[in-house]
Short mmCIF file of N, CA and C in Angstrom, two decimals:
data_model
loop_
_atom_site.label_atom_id
_atom_site.label_comp_id
_atom_site.label_asym_id
_atom_site.label_seq_id
_atom_site.Cartn_x
_atom_site.Cartn_y
_atom_site.Cartn_z
N UNK A 1 133.18 138.97 38.20
CA UNK A 1 132.92 138.25 36.97
C UNK A 1 131.57 138.72 36.42
N UNK A 2 131.49 138.75 35.12
CA UNK A 2 130.25 139.18 34.50
C UNK A 2 129.25 138.04 34.46
N UNK A 3 128.05 138.27 34.97
CA UNK A 3 127.03 137.23 34.89
C UNK A 3 126.49 137.11 33.46
N UNK A 4 126.02 135.93 33.08
CA UNK A 4 125.36 135.74 31.80
C UNK A 4 123.96 135.21 32.08
N UNK A 5 123.15 135.14 31.03
CA UNK A 5 121.79 134.67 31.21
C UNK A 5 121.64 133.24 30.74
N UNK A 6 121.01 132.43 31.56
CA UNK A 6 120.71 131.04 31.24
C UNK A 6 119.20 130.96 31.08
N UNK A 7 118.76 131.03 29.82
CA UNK A 7 117.31 131.01 29.54
C UNK A 7 116.53 131.90 30.50
N UNK A 8 116.88 133.14 30.51
CA UNK A 8 116.24 134.20 31.30
C UNK A 8 116.58 134.16 32.78
N UNK A 9 117.43 133.25 33.21
CA UNK A 9 117.88 133.25 34.60
C UNK A 9 119.33 133.68 34.64
N UNK A 10 119.66 134.54 35.55
CA UNK A 10 121.01 135.03 35.68
C UNK A 10 121.95 133.96 36.21
N UNK A 11 123.07 133.73 35.50
CA UNK A 11 124.11 132.82 35.96
C UNK A 11 125.23 133.66 36.52
N UNK A 12 125.55 133.44 37.78
CA UNK A 12 126.67 134.13 38.40
C UNK A 12 127.78 133.15 38.68
N UNK A 13 129.01 133.62 38.53
CA UNK A 13 130.17 132.80 38.84
C UNK A 13 130.91 133.47 39.97
N UNK A 14 131.28 132.69 40.96
CA UNK A 14 132.01 133.21 42.12
C UNK A 14 133.08 132.21 42.53
N UNK A 15 134.07 132.66 43.30
CA UNK A 15 135.03 131.69 43.84
C UNK A 15 134.31 130.67 44.71
N UNK A 16 134.75 129.44 44.60
CA UNK A 16 134.17 128.38 45.42
C UNK A 16 134.55 128.60 46.88
N UNK A 17 133.75 128.03 47.76
CA UNK A 17 134.01 128.07 49.20
C UNK A 17 133.96 126.64 49.74
N UNK A 18 134.51 126.44 50.90
CA UNK A 18 134.50 125.09 51.48
C UNK A 18 133.07 124.59 51.68
N UNK A 19 132.13 125.49 51.89
CA UNK A 19 130.73 125.09 52.07
C UNK A 19 130.12 124.50 50.80
N UNK A 20 130.79 124.67 49.65
CA UNK A 20 130.30 124.14 48.38
C UNK A 20 130.70 122.69 48.14
N UNK A 21 131.46 122.13 49.07
CA UNK A 21 132.07 120.82 48.84
C UNK A 21 131.04 119.73 48.51
N UNK A 22 129.92 119.69 49.18
CA UNK A 22 128.96 118.61 48.94
C UNK A 22 128.34 118.67 47.55
N UNK A 23 127.97 119.87 47.11
CA UNK A 23 127.36 119.98 45.79
C UNK A 23 128.41 119.76 44.70
N UNK A 24 129.64 120.23 44.90
CA UNK A 24 130.70 119.98 43.92
C UNK A 24 130.98 118.48 43.84
N UNK A 25 131.07 117.82 44.98
CA UNK A 25 131.31 116.39 45.00
C UNK A 25 130.17 115.63 44.32
N UNK A 26 128.94 116.08 44.51
CA UNK A 26 127.79 115.42 43.86
C UNK A 26 127.87 115.55 42.34
N UNK A 27 128.23 116.72 41.86
CA UNK A 27 128.37 116.92 40.41
C UNK A 27 129.51 116.06 39.88
N UNK A 28 130.62 116.07 40.60
CA UNK A 28 131.79 115.27 40.21
C UNK A 28 131.46 113.78 40.21
N UNK A 29 130.81 113.31 41.26
CA UNK A 29 130.48 111.89 41.35
C UNK A 29 129.49 111.47 40.26
N UNK A 30 128.58 112.35 39.90
CA UNK A 30 127.66 112.04 38.81
C UNK A 30 128.45 111.85 37.52
N UNK A 31 129.42 112.73 37.27
CA UNK A 31 130.27 112.59 36.08
C UNK A 31 131.07 111.29 36.12
N UNK A 32 131.56 110.93 37.30
CA UNK A 32 132.31 109.69 37.45
C UNK A 32 131.43 108.48 37.12
N UNK A 33 130.22 108.49 37.63
CA UNK A 33 129.34 107.34 37.48
C UNK A 33 128.67 107.23 36.12
N UNK A 34 128.48 108.37 35.42
CA UNK A 34 127.65 108.35 34.22
C UNK A 34 128.31 108.86 32.95
N UNK A 35 129.57 109.25 33.00
CA UNK A 35 130.20 109.81 31.80
C UNK A 35 131.65 109.37 31.69
N UNK A 36 132.25 109.76 30.59
CA UNK A 36 133.67 109.51 30.39
C UNK A 36 134.48 110.80 30.60
N UNK A 37 133.90 111.77 31.26
CA UNK A 37 134.61 113.03 31.53
C UNK A 37 135.75 112.82 32.54
N UNK A 38 135.53 111.98 33.51
CA UNK A 38 136.57 111.63 34.49
C UNK A 38 136.87 110.15 34.34
N UNK A 39 138.13 109.82 34.13
CA UNK A 39 138.50 108.44 33.82
C UNK A 39 138.78 107.64 35.07
N UNK A 40 137.78 107.54 35.90
CA UNK A 40 137.78 106.68 37.07
C UNK A 40 136.37 106.19 37.27
N UNK A 41 136.23 105.08 37.95
CA UNK A 41 134.90 104.59 38.27
C UNK A 41 134.67 104.59 39.77
N UNK A 42 135.57 105.22 40.50
CA UNK A 42 135.49 105.27 41.96
C UNK A 42 135.00 106.63 42.41
N UNK A 43 133.78 106.72 42.91
CA UNK A 43 133.27 108.02 43.39
C UNK A 43 134.14 108.56 44.53
N UNK A 44 134.15 109.87 44.64
CA UNK A 44 134.89 110.53 45.72
C UNK A 44 134.13 110.41 47.03
N UNK A 45 134.84 110.07 48.08
CA UNK A 45 134.24 110.05 49.42
C UNK A 45 134.16 111.50 49.92
N UNK A 46 133.38 111.74 50.96
CA UNK A 46 133.34 113.10 51.53
C UNK A 46 134.73 113.61 51.92
N UNK A 47 135.55 112.78 52.53
CA UNK A 47 136.89 113.21 52.94
C UNK A 47 137.76 113.51 51.72
N UNK A 48 137.69 112.67 50.69
CA UNK A 48 138.47 112.91 49.47
C UNK A 48 138.01 114.18 48.77
N UNK A 49 136.71 114.39 48.73
CA UNK A 49 136.18 115.61 48.11
C UNK A 49 136.62 116.86 48.84
N UNK A 50 136.62 116.82 50.16
CA UNK A 50 137.05 117.97 50.95
C UNK A 50 138.53 118.25 50.75
N UNK A 51 139.35 117.21 50.73
CA UNK A 51 140.79 117.39 50.54
C UNK A 51 141.08 117.93 49.14
N UNK A 52 140.41 117.37 48.14
CA UNK A 52 140.59 117.81 46.75
C UNK A 52 140.22 119.28 46.61
N UNK A 53 139.07 119.68 47.14
CA UNK A 53 138.63 121.07 47.03
C UNK A 53 139.55 122.00 47.82
N UNK A 54 140.02 121.58 48.98
CA UNK A 54 140.89 122.42 49.81
C UNK A 54 142.14 122.85 49.05
N UNK A 55 142.71 121.95 48.27
CA UNK A 55 143.90 122.28 47.47
C UNK A 55 143.57 123.40 46.48
N UNK A 56 142.43 123.29 45.82
CA UNK A 56 142.03 124.32 44.85
C UNK A 56 141.66 125.63 45.54
N UNK A 57 141.03 125.56 46.69
CA UNK A 57 140.69 126.78 47.42
C UNK A 57 141.95 127.52 47.85
N UNK A 58 142.93 126.79 48.32
CA UNK A 58 144.19 127.40 48.74
C UNK A 58 144.87 128.09 47.56
N UNK A 59 144.79 127.50 46.40
CA UNK A 59 145.39 128.05 45.19
C UNK A 59 144.55 129.18 44.60
N UNK A 60 143.27 129.25 44.97
CA UNK A 60 142.37 130.25 44.39
C UNK A 60 141.93 129.88 42.99
N UNK A 61 141.85 128.57 42.71
CA UNK A 61 141.58 128.11 41.35
C UNK A 61 140.28 127.32 41.22
N UNK A 62 139.33 127.60 42.09
CA UNK A 62 138.04 126.89 42.05
C UNK A 62 136.90 127.90 42.00
N UNK A 63 135.95 127.65 41.11
CA UNK A 63 134.81 128.54 40.93
C UNK A 63 133.53 127.73 40.84
N UNK A 64 132.43 128.34 41.21
CA UNK A 64 131.12 127.72 41.03
C UNK A 64 130.22 128.67 40.27
N UNK A 65 129.28 128.09 39.54
CA UNK A 65 128.24 128.85 38.85
C UNK A 65 126.95 128.65 39.64
N UNK A 66 126.23 129.76 39.82
CA UNK A 66 124.96 129.72 40.54
C UNK A 66 123.85 130.28 39.67
N UNK A 67 122.67 129.69 39.80
CA UNK A 67 121.44 130.23 39.24
C UNK A 67 120.47 130.33 40.40
N UNK A 68 120.04 131.54 40.69
CA UNK A 68 119.11 131.78 41.79
C UNK A 68 119.58 131.14 43.09
N UNK A 69 120.90 131.27 43.38
CA UNK A 69 121.47 130.75 44.61
C UNK A 69 121.76 129.27 44.63
N UNK A 70 121.46 128.58 43.54
CA UNK A 70 121.66 127.14 43.44
C UNK A 70 122.94 126.87 42.63
N UNK A 71 123.90 126.14 43.20
CA UNK A 71 125.13 125.81 42.48
C UNK A 71 124.80 124.80 41.39
N UNK A 72 125.12 125.16 40.13
CA UNK A 72 124.78 124.32 38.98
C UNK A 72 126.01 123.85 38.21
N UNK A 73 127.19 124.22 38.68
CA UNK A 73 128.41 123.78 38.02
C UNK A 73 129.62 124.29 38.75
N UNK A 74 130.78 123.73 38.40
CA UNK A 74 132.03 124.19 38.99
C UNK A 74 133.15 124.04 37.98
N UNK A 75 134.22 124.77 38.22
CA UNK A 75 135.40 124.70 37.37
C UNK A 75 136.63 124.90 38.23
N UNK A 76 137.70 124.21 37.87
CA UNK A 76 138.97 124.35 38.57
C UNK A 76 140.10 124.31 37.56
N UNK A 77 141.25 124.85 37.97
CA UNK A 77 142.47 124.59 37.22
C UNK A 77 143.55 124.22 38.21
N UNK A 78 144.49 123.44 37.72
CA UNK A 78 145.59 123.00 38.56
C UNK A 78 146.80 122.72 37.70
N UNK A 79 147.90 122.39 38.33
CA UNK A 79 149.13 122.12 37.57
C UNK A 79 148.91 121.04 36.52
N UNK A 80 149.47 121.28 35.34
CA UNK A 80 149.37 120.28 34.28
C UNK A 80 150.30 119.11 34.57
N UNK A 81 151.50 119.41 35.01
CA UNK A 81 152.48 118.41 35.42
C UNK A 81 153.15 118.94 36.69
N UNK A 82 153.69 118.03 37.48
CA UNK A 82 154.29 118.42 38.76
C UNK A 82 155.71 118.96 38.66
N UNK A 83 156.41 118.73 37.59
CA UNK A 83 157.80 119.19 37.48
C UNK A 83 157.86 120.71 37.33
N UNK A 84 158.91 121.30 37.88
CA UNK A 84 159.08 122.75 37.93
C UNK A 84 159.01 123.40 36.54
N UNK A 85 159.50 122.73 35.53
CA UNK A 85 159.50 123.30 34.19
C UNK A 85 158.11 123.57 33.63
N UNK A 86 157.10 122.93 34.21
CA UNK A 86 155.71 123.11 33.76
C UNK A 86 154.94 124.12 34.61
N UNK A 87 155.63 124.84 35.49
CA UNK A 87 154.95 125.67 36.49
C UNK A 87 154.06 126.78 35.92
N UNK A 88 154.23 127.13 34.67
CA UNK A 88 153.41 128.19 34.06
C UNK A 88 152.25 127.63 33.23
N UNK A 89 152.08 126.32 33.28
CA UNK A 89 151.03 125.66 32.51
C UNK A 89 150.05 125.00 33.46
N UNK A 90 148.75 125.25 33.24
CA UNK A 90 147.71 124.65 34.08
C UNK A 90 146.74 123.89 33.19
N UNK A 91 145.98 122.99 33.81
CA UNK A 91 144.95 122.22 33.11
C UNK A 91 143.60 122.57 33.71
N UNK A 92 142.61 122.77 32.85
CA UNK A 92 141.28 123.15 33.33
C UNK A 92 140.35 121.96 33.41
N UNK A 93 139.32 122.10 34.24
CA UNK A 93 138.22 121.14 34.35
C UNK A 93 136.95 121.94 34.56
N UNK A 94 135.94 121.67 33.75
CA UNK A 94 134.65 122.36 33.84
C UNK A 94 133.56 121.31 33.89
N UNK A 95 132.70 121.39 34.90
CA UNK A 95 131.61 120.43 35.06
C UNK A 95 130.31 121.16 35.34
N UNK A 96 129.28 120.76 34.64
CA UNK A 96 127.97 121.38 34.77
C UNK A 96 126.98 120.30 35.16
N UNK A 97 126.11 120.63 36.10
CA UNK A 97 125.09 119.67 36.52
C UNK A 97 124.30 119.22 35.30
N UNK A 98 123.99 117.93 35.25
CA UNK A 98 123.40 117.33 34.05
C UNK A 98 122.15 118.08 33.55
N UNK A 99 121.32 118.56 34.42
CA UNK A 99 120.10 119.24 34.00
C UNK A 99 120.33 120.68 33.54
N UNK A 100 121.60 121.12 33.50
CA UNK A 100 121.93 122.48 33.07
C UNK A 100 122.86 122.50 31.85
N UNK A 101 123.07 121.35 31.22
CA UNK A 101 123.93 121.31 30.03
C UNK A 101 123.32 122.14 28.90
N UNK A 102 124.17 122.81 28.13
CA UNK A 102 123.72 123.53 26.95
C UNK A 102 123.06 124.86 27.22
N UNK A 103 123.17 125.37 28.43
CA UNK A 103 122.47 126.61 28.79
C UNK A 103 123.41 127.77 29.10
N UNK A 104 124.69 127.62 28.80
CA UNK A 104 125.63 128.71 29.01
C UNK A 104 126.40 128.67 30.31
N UNK A 105 126.13 127.70 31.14
CA UNK A 105 126.81 127.61 32.44
C UNK A 105 128.29 127.31 32.23
N UNK A 106 128.61 126.37 31.35
CA UNK A 106 130.00 126.03 31.08
C UNK A 106 130.77 127.22 30.53
N UNK A 107 130.15 128.00 29.67
CA UNK A 107 130.81 129.19 29.13
C UNK A 107 131.13 130.19 30.22
N UNK A 108 130.19 130.41 31.12
CA UNK A 108 130.43 131.35 32.22
C UNK A 108 131.59 130.87 33.09
N UNK A 109 131.61 129.58 33.37
CA UNK A 109 132.69 129.01 34.20
C UNK A 109 134.04 129.09 33.50
N UNK A 110 134.09 128.71 32.23
CA UNK A 110 135.36 128.71 31.51
C UNK A 110 135.90 130.13 31.37
N UNK A 111 135.04 131.11 31.14
CA UNK A 111 135.48 132.50 31.06
C UNK A 111 136.13 132.94 32.37
N UNK A 112 135.50 132.59 33.48
CA UNK A 112 136.06 132.96 34.79
C UNK A 112 137.39 132.25 35.04
N UNK A 113 137.47 131.01 34.66
CA UNK A 113 138.68 130.23 34.87
C UNK A 113 139.85 130.80 34.07
N UNK A 114 139.60 131.12 32.81
CA UNK A 114 140.65 131.69 31.96
C UNK A 114 141.11 133.03 32.52
N UNK A 115 140.18 133.87 32.92
CA UNK A 115 140.54 135.18 33.48
C UNK A 115 141.38 135.01 34.74
N UNK A 116 141.02 134.07 35.58
CA UNK A 116 141.76 133.83 36.82
C UNK A 116 143.16 133.31 36.53
N UNK A 117 143.27 132.36 35.61
CA UNK A 117 144.59 131.80 35.26
C UNK A 117 145.49 132.88 34.66
N UNK A 118 144.92 133.73 33.83
CA UNK A 118 145.68 134.83 33.23
C UNK A 118 146.15 135.80 34.33
N UNK A 119 145.23 136.16 35.21
CA UNK A 119 145.56 137.08 36.30
C UNK A 119 146.62 136.50 37.24
N UNK A 120 146.62 135.18 37.40
CA UNK A 120 147.61 134.51 38.26
C UNK A 120 148.98 134.40 37.59
N UNK A 121 149.07 134.82 36.32
CA UNK A 121 150.34 134.82 35.63
C UNK A 121 150.69 133.54 34.90
N UNK A 122 149.72 132.68 34.70
CA UNK A 122 150.00 131.45 33.95
C UNK A 122 150.14 131.76 32.47
N UNK A 123 150.85 130.91 31.77
CA UNK A 123 151.16 131.14 30.36
C UNK A 123 150.26 130.36 29.41
N UNK A 124 149.91 129.13 29.79
CA UNK A 124 149.11 128.25 28.93
C UNK A 124 148.10 127.49 29.77
N UNK A 125 146.91 127.29 29.20
CA UNK A 125 145.91 126.40 29.79
C UNK A 125 145.76 125.21 28.84
N UNK A 126 145.83 124.02 29.38
CA UNK A 126 145.65 122.78 28.63
C UNK A 126 144.28 122.20 29.00
N UNK A 127 143.61 121.66 28.01
CA UNK A 127 142.37 120.92 28.24
C UNK A 127 142.58 119.51 27.71
N UNK A 128 142.39 118.52 28.56
CA UNK A 128 142.43 117.12 28.15
C UNK A 128 141.00 116.61 28.13
N UNK A 129 140.48 116.32 26.96
CA UNK A 129 139.05 116.02 26.80
C UNK A 129 138.89 114.67 26.10
N UNK A 130 138.01 113.84 26.62
CA UNK A 130 137.69 112.57 25.94
C UNK A 130 137.24 112.92 24.53
N UNK A 131 137.84 112.28 23.54
CA UNK A 131 137.71 112.69 22.15
C UNK A 131 136.28 112.70 21.62
N UNK A 132 135.38 111.95 22.21
CA UNK A 132 133.98 111.95 21.75
C UNK A 132 133.13 113.00 22.46
N UNK A 133 133.72 113.76 23.37
CA UNK A 133 132.98 114.80 24.10
C UNK A 133 132.98 116.08 23.26
N UNK A 134 132.18 116.05 22.19
CA UNK A 134 132.18 117.16 21.25
C UNK A 134 131.67 118.45 21.87
N UNK A 135 130.79 118.38 22.85
CA UNK A 135 130.30 119.60 23.49
C UNK A 135 131.44 120.33 24.20
N UNK A 136 132.27 119.60 24.92
CA UNK A 136 133.40 120.22 25.61
C UNK A 136 134.44 120.73 24.62
N UNK A 137 134.67 119.99 23.57
CA UNK A 137 135.61 120.44 22.54
C UNK A 137 135.13 121.74 21.92
N UNK A 138 133.85 121.81 21.56
CA UNK A 138 133.28 123.04 20.98
C UNK A 138 133.36 124.21 21.97
N UNK A 139 133.07 123.94 23.23
CA UNK A 139 133.16 124.98 24.26
C UNK A 139 134.57 125.57 24.28
N UNK A 140 135.56 124.71 24.33
CA UNK A 140 136.94 125.18 24.38
C UNK A 140 137.34 125.91 23.09
N UNK A 141 136.87 125.44 21.95
CA UNK A 141 137.16 126.13 20.69
C UNK A 141 136.59 127.54 20.70
N UNK A 142 135.39 127.73 21.25
CA UNK A 142 134.79 129.06 21.31
C UNK A 142 135.63 130.04 22.12
N UNK A 143 136.43 129.53 23.03
CA UNK A 143 137.28 130.37 23.85
C UNK A 143 138.71 130.47 23.31
N UNK A 144 138.93 129.96 22.11
CA UNK A 144 140.22 130.11 21.47
C UNK A 144 141.20 128.98 21.66
N UNK A 145 140.78 127.89 22.30
CA UNK A 145 141.65 126.73 22.45
C UNK A 145 141.85 126.10 21.07
N UNK A 146 143.06 125.61 20.84
CA UNK A 146 143.39 124.94 19.58
C UNK A 146 143.70 123.48 19.84
N UNK A 147 143.23 122.63 18.95
CA UNK A 147 143.50 121.19 19.02
C UNK A 147 144.97 120.98 18.71
N UNK A 148 145.68 120.33 19.62
CA UNK A 148 147.11 120.07 19.38
C UNK A 148 147.40 118.57 19.20
N UNK A 149 146.42 117.74 19.42
CA UNK A 149 146.64 116.32 19.18
C UNK A 149 145.60 115.46 19.86
N UNK A 150 145.50 114.24 19.38
CA UNK A 150 144.65 113.24 20.01
C UNK A 150 145.50 111.99 20.22
N UNK A 151 145.49 111.51 21.43
CA UNK A 151 146.26 110.32 21.78
C UNK A 151 145.27 109.16 21.87
N UNK A 152 145.39 108.18 20.98
CA UNK A 152 144.41 107.10 20.96
C UNK A 152 144.60 106.10 22.10
N UNK A 153 143.48 105.64 22.59
CA UNK A 153 143.40 104.52 23.53
C UNK A 153 144.34 104.64 24.73
N UNK A 154 144.34 105.81 25.38
CA UNK A 154 145.19 106.00 26.56
C UNK A 154 144.42 105.83 27.87
N UNK A 155 143.12 105.64 27.78
CA UNK A 155 142.31 105.41 28.97
C UNK A 155 141.23 104.40 28.68
N UNK A 156 140.60 103.94 29.76
CA UNK A 156 139.51 102.98 29.59
C UNK A 156 138.45 103.25 30.64
N UNK A 157 137.24 103.05 30.23
CA UNK A 157 136.10 103.19 31.14
C UNK A 157 134.90 102.54 30.46
N UNK A 158 134.02 101.96 31.27
CA UNK A 158 132.81 101.31 30.78
C UNK A 158 133.13 100.25 29.73
N UNK A 159 134.27 99.58 29.89
CA UNK A 159 134.63 98.48 29.01
C UNK A 159 135.10 98.87 27.63
N UNK A 160 135.49 100.13 27.44
CA UNK A 160 136.01 100.52 26.12
C UNK A 160 137.21 101.44 26.27
N UNK A 161 138.03 101.46 25.22
CA UNK A 161 139.20 102.33 25.20
C UNK A 161 138.78 103.75 24.86
N UNK A 162 139.47 104.72 25.47
CA UNK A 162 139.14 106.13 25.26
C UNK A 162 140.34 106.87 24.67
N UNK A 163 140.04 107.77 23.75
CA UNK A 163 141.06 108.63 23.15
C UNK A 163 141.03 109.98 23.87
N UNK A 164 142.20 110.59 24.02
CA UNK A 164 142.32 111.88 24.71
C UNK A 164 142.68 112.97 23.72
N UNK A 165 141.79 113.95 23.58
CA UNK A 165 142.06 115.13 22.77
C UNK A 165 142.72 116.18 23.66
N UNK A 166 143.82 116.72 23.19
CA UNK A 166 144.54 117.75 23.94
C UNK A 166 144.33 119.07 23.22
N UNK A 167 143.91 120.08 23.99
CA UNK A 167 143.70 121.42 23.45
C UNK A 167 144.54 122.40 24.28
N UNK A 168 144.89 123.53 23.66
CA UNK A 168 145.80 124.48 24.29
C UNK A 168 145.31 125.91 24.03
N UNK A 169 145.41 126.73 25.07
CA UNK A 169 145.14 128.17 24.96
C UNK A 169 146.32 128.92 25.54
N UNK A 170 146.95 129.77 24.73
CA UNK A 170 148.02 130.64 25.23
C UNK A 170 147.39 131.85 25.89
N UNK A 171 147.83 132.16 27.09
CA UNK A 171 147.26 133.28 27.84
C UNK A 171 148.03 134.58 27.66
N UNK A 172 149.28 134.48 27.22
CA UNK A 172 150.07 135.71 27.08
C UNK A 172 150.70 135.77 25.71
#
């Protein structure tokens, strides 16, 4: 994967490893506790985090971004739906450590994720994004994702209803 620069620091993206589980879980749990990116309020336990990552490692669909050897974000893709008819469609997730937002880390991760999904022979990548998360929507637009719809009030968190924006990128 091609590294990019994050304010003069090189950002490298590599496949995730099982040893990354604690930092990935910390980034994920921070998103759970402080944002509407993940629609749950229950942090992942160490065992849940390890099991979740193991599935992605087996599939080869997990990546981390590093700056000077420090993991600052992760991205995964997985099946969009479990039924066989959806087997060529995956859904992406990109998370960047809070102190690294807006510095190109998400772009590096999403580029790697798209390349991997394309190489794996997938046909479409879906992004399900909380409708007020304009940074994530803009990120996906920069990579060619198109808005295909917004479903109002399909989730709830922090005492309010959340709308889900669905975006799509054709890989072939």
